[in-house]
Short mmCIF file of C-alpha atoms in Angstrom, two decimals:
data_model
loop_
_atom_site.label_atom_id
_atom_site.label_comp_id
_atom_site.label_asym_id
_atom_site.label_seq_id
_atom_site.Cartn_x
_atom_site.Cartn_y
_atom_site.Cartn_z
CA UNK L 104 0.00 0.00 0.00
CA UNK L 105 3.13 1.95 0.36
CA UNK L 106 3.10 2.78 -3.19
CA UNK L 107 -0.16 4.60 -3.70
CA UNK L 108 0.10 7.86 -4.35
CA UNK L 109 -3.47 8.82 -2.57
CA UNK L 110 -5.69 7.06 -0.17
CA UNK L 111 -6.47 3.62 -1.64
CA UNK L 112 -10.18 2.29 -2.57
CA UNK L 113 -11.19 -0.95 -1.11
CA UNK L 114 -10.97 -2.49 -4.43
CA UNK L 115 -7.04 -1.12 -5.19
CA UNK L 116 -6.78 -2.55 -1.90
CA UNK L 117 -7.26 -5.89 -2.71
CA UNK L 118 -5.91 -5.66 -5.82
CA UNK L 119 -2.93 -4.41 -3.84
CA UNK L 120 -2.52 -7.40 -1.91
CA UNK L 121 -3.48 -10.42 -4.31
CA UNK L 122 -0.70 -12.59 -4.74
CA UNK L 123 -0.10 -15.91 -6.44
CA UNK L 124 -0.06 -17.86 -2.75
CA UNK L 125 -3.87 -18.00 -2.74
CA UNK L 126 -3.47 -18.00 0.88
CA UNK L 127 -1.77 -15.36 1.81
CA UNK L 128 -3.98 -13.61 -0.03
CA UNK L 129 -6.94 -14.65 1.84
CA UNK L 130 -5.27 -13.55 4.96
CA UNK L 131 -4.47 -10.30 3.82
CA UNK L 132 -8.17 -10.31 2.16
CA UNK L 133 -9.18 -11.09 5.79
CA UNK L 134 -7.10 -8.36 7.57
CA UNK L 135 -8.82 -5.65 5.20
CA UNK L 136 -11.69 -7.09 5.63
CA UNK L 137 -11.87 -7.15 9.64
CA UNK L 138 -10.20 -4.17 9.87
CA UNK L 139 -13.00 -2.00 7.52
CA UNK L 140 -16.01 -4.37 9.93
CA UNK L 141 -14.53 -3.19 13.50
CA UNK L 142 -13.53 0.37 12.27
CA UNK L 143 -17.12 0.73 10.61
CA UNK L 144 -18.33 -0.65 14.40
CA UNK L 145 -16.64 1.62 16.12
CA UNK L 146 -17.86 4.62 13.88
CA UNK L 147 -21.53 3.29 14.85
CA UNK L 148 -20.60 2.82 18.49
CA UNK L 149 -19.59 6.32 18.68
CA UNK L 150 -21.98 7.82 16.66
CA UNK L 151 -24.84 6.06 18.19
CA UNK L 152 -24.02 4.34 21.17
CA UNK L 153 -22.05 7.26 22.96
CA UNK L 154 -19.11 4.03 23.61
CA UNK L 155 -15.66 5.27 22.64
CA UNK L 156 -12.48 2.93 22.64
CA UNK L 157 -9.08 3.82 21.77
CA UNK L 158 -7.04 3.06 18.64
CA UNK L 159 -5.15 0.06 20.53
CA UNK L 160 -8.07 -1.76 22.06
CA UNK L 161 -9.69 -1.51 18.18
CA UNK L 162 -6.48 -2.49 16.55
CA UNK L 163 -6.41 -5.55 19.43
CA UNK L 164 -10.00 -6.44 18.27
CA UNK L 165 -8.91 -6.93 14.64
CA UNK L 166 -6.29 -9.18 15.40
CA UNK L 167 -8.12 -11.23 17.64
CA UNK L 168 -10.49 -11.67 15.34
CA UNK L 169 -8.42 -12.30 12.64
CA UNK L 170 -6.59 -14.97 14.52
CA UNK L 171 -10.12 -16.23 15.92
CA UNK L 172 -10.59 -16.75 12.30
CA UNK L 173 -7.41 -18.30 11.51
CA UNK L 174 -7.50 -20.65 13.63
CA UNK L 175 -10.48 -22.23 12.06
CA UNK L 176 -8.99 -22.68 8.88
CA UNK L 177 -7.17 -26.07 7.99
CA UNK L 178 -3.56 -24.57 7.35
CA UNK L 179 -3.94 -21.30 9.71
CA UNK L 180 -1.29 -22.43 12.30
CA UNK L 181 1.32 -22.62 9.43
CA UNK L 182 0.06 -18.46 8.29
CA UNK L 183 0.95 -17.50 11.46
CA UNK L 184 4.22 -16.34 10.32
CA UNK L 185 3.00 -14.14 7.76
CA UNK L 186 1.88 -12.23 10.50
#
């Protein structure tokens, strides 16, 4: 993402981050994809819910559940490195 001259779309975000290890991809797919859920529920829960949390407990709720996640998957143990 380094390389974009202006603030990325979703979709040059993925685009971004497909690679020919189909998955790695999906864990970067699934980083992006936690990420834009918790930030979008934390935009609600301040909005509407008067609840504020700080940008370390959100950024500890997307990688719990991202490793949540990975640890259902078949191979996720041996992803963990990517990480």
């Amino acid at each position: 993402m380094k390389n974009q001259f202006l603030r990325p779309n979703i979709l040059q975000a993925f685009e971004c981050t497909a690679m020919p290890n189909s998955k790695s991809t999906a864990l970067y797919h699934l980083i992006i994809c936690s990420a834009i859920y918790h930030i979008w529920r934390e935009r609600n829960d301040r909005k509407f819910g008067d609840s504020y949390a700080s940008s370390t407990t959100l950024g500890l709720k997307i990688k719990s559940a991202v490793f949540a996640k990975m640890l259902k998957w078949k191979n996720g143990h041996s992803l963990m490195e990517l990480l």
